[in-house]
Coordinates of C-alpha atoms in Angstrom, one line a residue:
M27 CA -20.2 20.2 -2.2
T28 CA -23.4 20.9 -4.3
G29 CA -23.5 18.8 -7.4
G30 CA -20.8 16.4 -6.3
Q31 CA -17.1 16.5 -5.4
R32 CA -14.8 18.8 -7.4
L33 CA -11.2 18.2 -8.5
F34 CA -8.4 20.0 -6.7
I35 CA -6.1 21.6 -9.2
G36 CA -3.7 24.5 -8.6
G37 CA -5.4 25.3 -5.2
E38 CA -8.8 25.6 -6.8
W39 CA -11.8 23.3 -6.5
T40 CA -12.5 22.7 -10.2
R41 CA -15.6 21.3 -11.9
P42 CA -14.8 18.1 -13.7
E43 CA -15.2 18.2 -17.5
C44 CA -16.3 14.6 -17.7
G45 CA -19.1 14.7 -15.0
H46 CA -19.4 12.6 -12.0
Y47 CA -19.9 8.9 -11.0
E48 CA -21.3 7.3 -7.9
V49 CA -19.2 6.0 -5.1
V50 CA -21.0 3.0 -3.6
D51 CA -21.0 1.8 0.0
P52 CA -19.9 -1.8 -0.2
A53 CA -21.9 -2.7 3.0
T54 CA -25.3 -1.1 2.0
E55 CA -24.9 -0.7 -1.8
E56 CA -26.1 2.9 -1.3
T57 CA -24.5 6.0 -2.9
V58 CA -21.9 7.6 -0.6
G59 CA -21.3 10.6 -2.9
L60 CA -20.5 11.7 -6.4
A61 CA -16.8 11.6 -7.4
P62 CA -15.4 13.8 -10.2
E63 CA -14.3 12.3 -13.5
A64 CA -11.4 14.4 -14.8
S65 CA -10.6 14.9 -18.5
R66 CA -7.1 14.2 -19.8
A67 CA -6.6 17.9 -20.2
Q68 CA -7.5 18.5 -16.6
V69 CA -5.0 15.9 -15.4
H70 CA -2.3 17.6 -17.5
A71 CA -3.4 20.9 -16.0
A72 CA -2.9 19.5 -12.5
C73 CA 0.6 18.3 -13.5
A74 CA 1.4 21.8 -15.0
A75 CA 0.2 23.4 -11.7
A76 CA 2.5 21.1 -9.8
R77 CA 5.4 22.0 -12.0
E78 CA 4.8 25.7 -11.6
A79 CA 4.6 25.4 -7.8
F80 CA 7.7 23.2 -7.6
G81 CA 10.3 25.9 -7.7
P82 CA 9.0 28.1 -4.8
W83 CA 8.0 25.0 -2.7
S84 CA 11.4 23.3 -3.2
R85 CA 13.1 26.5 -2.0
T86 CA 11.2 26.7 1.3
S87 CA 13.2 25.6 4.3
P88 CA 12.7 22.0 5.6
E89 CA 11.4 23.6 8.8
E90 CA 8.6 25.5 6.9
R91 CA 7.5 22.4 5.1
A92 CA 7.6 20.4 8.4
A93 CA 5.3 23.0 10.0
V94 CA 2.7 22.6 7.3
L95 CA 2.8 18.8 7.6
A96 CA 2.4 19.1 11.4
R97 CA -0.6 21.4 11.0
A98 CA -2.2 19.0 8.5
A99 CA -1.7 16.1 11.0
G100 CA -3.5 18.2 13.7
I101 CA -6.4 19.0 11.4
I102 CA -6.9 15.4 10.4
R103 CA -6.9 14.3 14.0
S104 CA -9.4 17.1 14.9
R105 CA -11.7 15.8 12.1
A106 CA -11.2 12.1 12.8
E107 CA -14.8 11.2 13.4
P108 CA -16.3 12.5 10.1
Y109 CA -13.3 11.3 8.2
T110 CA -13.7 7.8 9.8
E111 CA -17.4 7.7 8.9
L112 CA -16.6 8.5 5.3
A113 CA -13.8 5.9 5.2
V114 CA -16.1 3.2 6.5
A115 CA -18.8 4.2 3.9
E116 CA -16.3 4.2 1.0
T117 CA -14.2 1.1 1.8
G118 CA -16.4 -1.1 4.0
A119 CA -13.7 -1.3 6.6
T120 CA -14.9 -1.7 10.2
T121 CA -15.1 1.4 12.2
G122 CA -12.2 0.5 14.4
T123 CA -10.0 -0.3 11.5
A124 CA -11.0 2.9 9.7
R125 CA -10.4 5.1 12.7
A126 CA -7.0 3.6 13.7
M127 CA -5.4 2.1 10.6
Q128 CA -6.8 4.5 8.0
V129 CA -7.4 8.0 9.4
G130 CA -5.2 7.4 12.4
V131 CA -2.2 6.2 10.4
G132 CA -2.8 8.9 7.8
A133 CA -2.4 11.6 10.5
A134 CA 0.6 9.8 12.0
R135 CA 2.4 9.8 8.7
F136 CA 2.0 13.5 8.3
R137 CA 3.2 13.9 11.9
R138 CA 6.2 11.6 11.3
Y139 CA 7.4 13.6 8.3
A140 CA 7.0 16.8 10.2
R141 CA 10.2 15.7 11.9
V142 CA 13.0 17.5 9.9
E143 CA 15.6 14.9 8.7
P144 CA 19.2 15.8 7.8
A145 CA 19.3 16.6 4.1
E146 CA 23.1 16.5 3.7
W147 CA 26.1 14.6 5.0
A148 CA 29.8 15.1 4.7
I149 CA 32.0 12.7 2.9
P150 CA 35.5 12.3 4.4
P151 CA 38.3 14.2 2.5
Q152 CA 40.2 12.0 0.1
V153 CA 43.7 12.3 -1.3
N154 CA 43.3 11.7 -5.1
E155 CA 46.0 10.3 -7.3
A156 CA 47.0 12.3 -10.4
G157 CA 44.1 12.6 -12.8
P158 CA 44.2 13.1 -16.6
M159 CA 45.3 16.7 -16.2
G160 CA 48.3 15.6 -14.1
R161 CA 47.1 17.2 -10.9
S162 CA 46.4 15.5 -7.5
G163 CA 45.3 16.8 -4.2
V164 CA 42.9 16.6 -1.3
F165 CA 39.2 17.0 -2.1
G166 CA 36.3 17.5 0.2
A167 CA 32.7 16.4 -0.7
L168 CA 29.2 16.8 0.4
A169 CA 26.2 14.7 -0.5
L170 CA 22.9 16.4 -0.7
R171 CA 19.3 15.1 -1.0
Q172 CA 17.5 17.1 -3.6
P173 CA 13.8 16.8 -4.5
V174 CA 12.9 14.8 -7.6
G175 CA 10.3 17.3 -8.8
V176 CA 6.7 16.6 -9.6
V177 CA 5.5 13.2 -8.3
T178 CA 2.4 11.5 -9.5
C179 CA 1.0 9.3 -6.6
V180 CA -1.4 6.6 -7.8
T181 CA -3.0 5.0 -4.8
S182 CA -4.8 1.8 -3.8
Y183 CA -8.5 1.4 -2.8
N184 CA -7.9 -0.6 0.4
N185 CA -6.7 2.4 2.4
P186 CA -7.5 5.8 1.1
W187 CA -5.8 7.5 4.1
A188 CA -2.6 5.6 5.0
N189 CA -1.6 4.8 1.5
P190 CA -1.8 8.4 0.0
A191 CA -0.4 9.9 3.2
G192 CA 2.6 7.5 3.0
K193 CA 3.4 9.0 -0.5
V194 CA 2.3 12.6 -0.1
A195 CA 3.9 13.4 3.3
P196 CA 7.5 12.3 2.5
A197 CA 7.3 13.8 -1.0
L198 CA 6.3 17.2 0.4
A199 CA 8.8 17.0 3.2
M200 CA 11.6 16.6 0.6
G201 CA 10.3 19.6 -1.4
N202 CA 8.5 17.9 -4.2
T203 CA 5.0 18.7 -5.4
V204 CA 2.4 16.1 -6.1
V205 CA -0.5 15.0 -8.2
V206 CA -2.6 12.4 -6.5
K207 CA -4.7 10.0 -8.6
P208 CA -6.8 8.0 -6.1
A209 CA -8.4 4.6 -6.7
P210 CA -11.8 5.1 -8.4
Q211 CA -13.7 3.1 -5.7
D212 CA -13.0 5.5 -2.8
P213 CA -11.6 8.8 -3.8
L214 CA -13.7 11.1 -1.6
S215 CA -11.4 10.5 1.4
V216 CA -8.4 11.6 -0.6
Y217 CA -10.2 14.9 -1.4
R218 CA -10.7 15.4 2.4
M219 CA -7.0 14.9 2.8
A220 CA -6.3 17.6 0.2
E221 CA -8.8 19.8 2.0
A222 CA -6.9 19.3 5.3
L223 CA -3.6 20.1 3.6
A224 CA -5.0 23.3 2.0
D225 CA -6.3 24.4 5.4
A226 CA -2.9 23.7 6.8
G227 CA -1.4 26.2 4.4
V228 CA 0.0 24.2 1.5
P229 CA 0.5 26.7 -1.3
P230 CA -1.6 26.4 -4.5
G231 CA -0.3 23.7 -6.9
V232 CA 1.8 21.9 -4.3
V233 CA -0.9 19.3 -3.9
N234 CA -3.4 18.4 -6.6
V235 CA -6.0 15.6 -6.7
V236 CA -7.6 14.2 -9.9
S237 CA -9.9 11.2 -10.1
G238 CA -11.9 9.1 -12.5
R239 CA -12.9 5.6 -13.5
S240 CA -11.4 5.9 -17.0
V241 CA -8.0 4.4 -17.5
A242 CA -7.1 7.6 -19.4
V243 CA -7.0 9.6 -16.1
G244 CA -4.2 7.5 -14.7
E245 CA -2.4 7.3 -18.0
A246 CA -2.4 11.1 -18.3
A247 CA -1.1 11.5 -14.7
V248 CA 1.8 9.2 -15.7
D249 CA 2.7 10.3 -19.2
S250 CA 2.6 14.1 -18.6
A251 CA 5.8 15.7 -19.5
D252 CA 5.7 17.7 -16.3
V253 CA 5.9 14.5 -14.1
D254 CA 9.4 13.4 -12.9
M255 CA 8.4 10.4 -10.8
V256 CA 5.6 8.0 -10.3
S257 CA 4.8 6.4 -7.0
F258 CA 2.3 3.5 -7.5
T259 CA 0.6 1.1 -5.2
G260 CA -1.5 -1.6 -6.9
S261 CA -1.4 -4.7 -9.0
T262 CA 1.7 -6.0 -10.7
A263 CA -0.1 -5.9 -14.1
V264 CA -0.8 -2.2 -13.9
G265 CA 2.7 -1.6 -12.4
R266 CA 4.2 -3.1 -15.5
R267 CA 2.3 -0.8 -17.8
I268 CA 3.3 2.3 -15.7
A269 CA 7.0 1.1 -15.7
E270 CA 7.0 0.9 -19.5
V271 CA 5.8 4.5 -19.8
C272 CA 8.3 5.7 -17.1
G273 CA 11.1 3.9 -18.8
R274 CA 10.6 5.7 -22.1
D275 CA 11.3 9.1 -20.4
M276 CA 13.6 7.8 -17.6
K277 CA 11.1 8.9 -14.9
R278 CA 11.8 7.7 -11.4
Q279 CA 9.6 4.9 -10.1
L280 CA 8.5 3.6 -6.7
M281 CA 6.4 0.5 -7.1
E282 CA 4.6 -1.3 -4.3
L283 CA 2.8 -4.2 -6.1
G284 CA 1.1 -7.5 -5.4
G285 CA 1.9 -10.1 -2.8
K286 CA 1.2 -13.7 -2.0
G287 CA 2.7 -13.8 1.4
A288 CA 4.1 -17.2 2.6
A289 CA 3.6 -18.0 6.2
L290 CA 6.0 -20.8 7.3
V291 CA 4.6 -22.5 10.4
L292 CA 7.4 -24.8 11.7
D293 CA 6.8 -27.8 13.8
D294 CA 7.9 -26.1 17.0
A295 CA 5.7 -23.0 16.5
D296 CA 3.2 -21.6 19.0
L297 CA 0.1 -22.4 17.0
T298 CA -2.1 -20.0 19.0
S299 CA 0.2 -17.2 17.9
A300 CA 0.3 -18.5 14.3
V301 CA -3.5 -18.8 14.1
A302 CA -4.0 -15.2 15.4
G303 CA -1.5 -13.8 12.9
I304 CA -2.7 -15.8 9.9
G305 CA -6.3 -15.1 10.9
T306 CA -5.8 -11.4 10.1
T307 CA -6.1 -12.3 6.5
F308 CA -9.8 -12.9 7.1
S309 CA -10.4 -9.7 9.2
F310 CA -8.0 -7.0 8.2
Y311 CA -9.6 -5.1 5.3
S312 CA -11.4 -8.4 4.6
G313 CA -8.1 -9.8 3.2
Q314 CA -7.8 -6.9 0.7
I315 CA -4.2 -6.2 1.6
C316 CA -1.0 -7.2 -0.2
T317 CA 0.9 -8.0 3.0
A318 CA -1.5 -10.7 4.2
P319 CA -0.2 -14.2 5.0
T320 CA -2.5 -15.8 2.4
R321 CA -0.3 -18.8 1.6
V322 CA 0.3 -20.9 4.7
L323 CA 3.1 -23.5 4.6
A324 CA 2.6 -25.9 7.5
Q325 CA 5.2 -28.5 8.5
R326 CA 3.4 -31.8 8.4
R327 CA 3.6 -32.6 12.1
V328 CA 1.4 -29.6 12.9
Y329 CA -0.5 -29.4 9.6
D330 CA -3.8 -31.1 10.7
T331 CA -3.9 -29.2 14.0
L332 CA -3.2 -25.9 12.4
V333 CA -6.0 -26.4 9.8
E334 CA -8.4 -27.3 12.5
Q335 CA -7.6 -24.3 14.6
L336 CA -7.7 -21.9 11.6
A337 CA -11.1 -23.3 10.6
C338 CA -12.4 -22.7 14.2
H339 CA -11.0 -19.2 14.1
A340 CA -12.6 -18.4 10.8
R341 CA -16.0 -19.7 11.8
R342 CA -16.0 -17.5 15.0
L343 CA -15.5 -14.2 13.1
K344 CA -18.6 -12.1 12.8
V345 CA -19.3 -11.1 9.2
G346 CA -21.5 -8.1 8.7
D347 CA -22.1 -4.3 9.0
P348 CA -18.8 -2.6 9.5
R349 CA -20.4 0.0 11.7
D350 CA -21.5 -2.7 14.2
P351 CA -18.8 -2.8 16.9
D352 CA -19.0 -6.6 17.1
T353 CA -18.2 -7.0 13.4
V354 CA -14.8 -8.4 12.6
V355 CA -15.1 -9.0 8.8
G356 CA -16.7 -6.3 6.6
P357 CA -17.6 -6.5 2.9
V358 CA -15.1 -6.5 0.0
I359 CA -15.0 -3.4 -2.1
S360 CA -17.5 -4.2 -4.9
A361 CA -19.9 -6.7 -6.4
A362 CA -17.3 -7.4 -9.1
H363 CA -14.6 -8.1 -6.6
R364 CA -16.9 -10.4 -4.6
D365 CA -17.5 -12.4 -7.8
R366 CA -13.8 -12.6 -8.3
V367 CA -13.1 -13.9 -4.8
E368 CA -15.9 -16.5 -5.1
S369 CA -14.6 -17.6 -8.4
Y370 CA -11.2 -18.4 -6.8
V371 CA -12.9 -20.5 -4.1
E372 CA -14.7 -22.5 -6.8
L373 CA -11.5 -22.8 -8.8
A374 CA -9.9 -24.3 -5.6
R375 CA -12.5 -27.0 -5.6
K376 CA -11.8 -27.8 -9.2
E377 CA -8.1 -27.9 -8.6
G378 CA -8.5 -30.5 -5.9
A379 CA -8.3 -28.4 -2.7
V380 CA -10.7 -28.9 0.2
V381 CA -12.8 -25.9 1.1
V382 CA -12.8 -26.5 4.9
T383 CA -15.0 -23.6 5.7
G384 CA -16.4 -20.4 4.2
G385 CA -16.4 -18.9 0.7
E386 CA -20.2 -18.5 0.6
R387 CA -22.3 -15.4 0.8
P388 CA -23.6 -14.8 4.3
A389 CA -27.3 -14.2 4.7
H390 CA -27.3 -10.4 4.3
E391 CA -29.9 -8.7 2.1
R392 CA -27.4 -6.1 0.9
G393 CA -23.6 -5.7 0.8
F394 CA -20.7 -7.4 -0.9
Y395 CA -19.9 -10.0 1.7
V396 CA -17.8 -13.2 1.5
A397 CA -17.5 -15.6 4.5
P398 CA -13.8 -16.2 5.4
A399 CA -12.6 -19.2 3.3
L400 CA -10.0 -21.8 4.4
L401 CA -8.6 -24.0 1.6
A402 CA -6.7 -27.1 2.7
D403 CA -4.7 -29.8 0.9
C404 CA -3.4 -27.3 -1.6
T405 CA -0.3 -27.6 -3.7
N406 CA 2.0 -24.8 -4.7
D407 CA 1.1 -25.1 -8.4
M408 CA -2.6 -24.4 -7.8
R409 CA -3.7 -20.9 -9.0
V410 CA -5.2 -20.2 -5.6
A411 CA -1.7 -20.6 -4.2
R412 CA 0.1 -18.6 -6.8
E413 CA -2.2 -15.7 -7.7
E414 CA -3.2 -12.7 -5.5
I415 CA -6.8 -13.1 -4.6
F416 CA -7.1 -10.0 -2.5
G417 CA -9.9 -11.3 -0.3
P418 CA -10.5 -13.3 2.9
V419 CA -9.1 -16.6 1.5
V420 CA -6.2 -18.6 3.0
S421 CA -4.6 -21.6 1.3
V422 CA -2.7 -24.2 3.4
I423 CA 0.1 -26.3 1.9
P424 CA 1.9 -29.1 3.8
F425 CA 5.7 -29.6 3.8
D426 CA 8.1 -32.1 5.3
D427 CA 11.3 -30.4 6.2
E428 CA 12.8 -26.9 6.5
E429 CA 14.5 -27.2 3.1
E430 CA 11.2 -28.0 1.4
G431 CA 9.4 -25.2 3.2
V432 CA 11.9 -22.6 2.1
A433 CA 11.8 -23.8 -1.5
L434 CA 8.0 -23.7 -1.5
A435 CA 8.0 -20.2 0.0
N436 CA 10.4 -18.9 -2.7
D437 CA 8.6 -20.7 -5.5
S438 CA 6.4 -17.6 -6.2
D439 CA 6.3 -14.7 -8.6
Y440 CA 5.9 -12.4 -5.6
G441 CA 8.2 -11.5 -2.8
L442 CA 6.7 -8.7 -0.6
I443 CA 6.2 -9.9 3.0
D444 CA 6.7 -13.5 4.2
Y445 CA 6.3 -14.8 7.8
V446 CA 8.0 -17.5 10.0
W447 CA 6.5 -19.0 13.1
S448 CA 8.9 -21.0 15.4
A449 CA 9.7 -21.2 19.1
D450 CA 13.4 -21.3 18.2
V451 CA 14.2 -17.6 17.3
A452 CA 17.6 -18.6 15.9
R453 CA 15.9 -21.1 13.7
A454 CA 13.4 -18.6 12.6
F455 CA 16.1 -16.0 11.7
R456 CA 18.0 -18.7 9.8
V457 CA 14.9 -19.4 7.7
A458 CA 14.0 -15.7 7.3
R459 CA 17.4 -15.0 5.8
R460 CA 16.8 -17.5 3.1
L461 CA 13.4 -16.1 2.0
R462 CA 13.3 -14.0 -1.2
A463 CA 11.0 -11.3 0.2
G464 CA 11.4 -7.6 1.0
G465 CA 10.3 -8.2 4.5
V466 CA 9.9 -11.1 6.9
G467 CA 7.8 -11.2 10.1
I468 CA 9.0 -13.6 12.8
N469 CA 6.2 -14.8 15.1
T470 CA 4.2 -11.6 14.2
V471 CA 2.3 -9.9 11.4
G472 CA 3.1 -6.5 12.9
R473 CA 5.3 -3.9 11.2
N474 CA 8.0 -1.5 12.3
M475 CA 7.0 1.7 10.5
E476 CA 10.7 2.9 10.2
A477 CA 11.8 -0.4 8.6
P478 CA 12.2 -0.3 4.8
F479 CA 9.1 -1.5 3.0
G480 CA 9.0 -3.0 -0.5
G481 CA 9.3 -6.2 -2.5
F482 CA 11.5 -8.6 -4.4
K483 CA 10.6 -10.0 -7.8
K484 CA 7.2 -8.9 -9.1
S485 CA 6.2 -7.3 -5.8
G486 CA 7.8 -4.0 -6.6
V487 CA 10.8 -1.7 -7.1
G488 CA 12.2 0.6 -4.5
R489 CA 11.7 1.0 -0.7
D490 CA 9.7 3.5 1.3
V491 CA 8.5 4.1 4.9
G492 CA 10.5 6.0 7.5
V493 CA 13.7 7.6 6.4
H494 CA 13.7 5.3 3.3
A495 CA 10.8 7.2 1.9
L496 CA 12.8 10.4 2.1
H497 CA 15.5 8.7 0.0
A498 CA 12.9 7.4 -2.4
Y499 CA 11.5 10.9 -3.1
S500 CA 14.9 12.5 -3.5
E501 CA 17.9 12.6 -5.8
V502 CA 21.4 12.5 -4.4
Q503 CA 23.7 15.3 -5.5
A504 CA 27.5 15.4 -4.8
I505 CA 29.3 18.6 -4.4
V506 CA 33.1 18.4 -4.5
W507 CA 35.8 21.1 -3.9
P508 CA 39.6 21.2 -3.4
G509 CA 40.6 20.9 0.2

């Protein structure tokens, strides 16, 4: 669009009152485009538009809403190539990752929630004892899922397609309307998603997108009196502040926050499988993902071999231009974030860890690159083992027996996704049941996209994905009548 991207408010592409800012390609450091900076008043206008649209949209049939989502999925798939190119430019993800895991998963999530789910279920009749009015009888009941209302979706920078789609699609399927506040680093892809939804026939005001670098933009999207629920993906620190605002007005929350995934590698594990899984921390989004197995707990009998194999794996990975099909590790999102990742590697040295490989800047003239770093001889009280680095950095900690391994894994503020590697599946399940995490992968880092997703402790509140997202974006209403 001439003069830069516009906001999407009430079905209209609206000029931002606070101008534009540059979106920078983390691989080339060139300008990808100009993103709009919304004013607080414009954010509140978006929330008001969503409130106005909520009544009519919530009264449409589930089948009508499903048809819109299905059309949106088809449009996204038909535009996959330009959308992929933009995602690569905004995020620095490799082309393969952007095509499959960003745009591809985004389309798949709209397609998944185009499947109409039952919105009501009968409760068996019950014979009640005499109540305060002295009457008794048989009562029937029905439980209904009702939409929450207006949902603010605050999304993360590491996946501007899958993350917003995972919020918007189930929210719309349940009859809610949404205001999306994308991460400031890569909002342009989210506007393309809004464009696809508009072309699919989403009525004006049902989907709104507002962006900006100012904290005030996100604050306005959360504190608006028109907002009934906030769905947030991001850091625990920001999640706390959002939760405080929501708590004052009893707004519903869905919080997917930080992680420091523990990967327990037991002494009977298939180390080839473990290295391949743990190695995704280096390559998948360059470690900028909350579910990464960044804290490796290795039983002492396999510790040295595992460290050696992880180091060899890290050194083999090509770091460079994400558009090059041979590239495995792209850049991190910004110069500031690269500095942060590098500071943690230096901190590890000061804390007494051994930097086995990586952590330095590769010899590229431009781009925010960090070579995959492996830190050995760590202890669980080191900051590199306790804090979310969000980069291609893996810390390895030895342990002696199963009891100690479980204790170390649970000794964390976080509890999003943990992992267990063992050739004995019964043993792995026994260990998994003792881990204080919302999810546990056994001999894999893969996910079942119908399984509930969310965290224990400071990793979040609530569960989404699959049918659980339909629960998250709905209220349960009981209707009772005499039988």
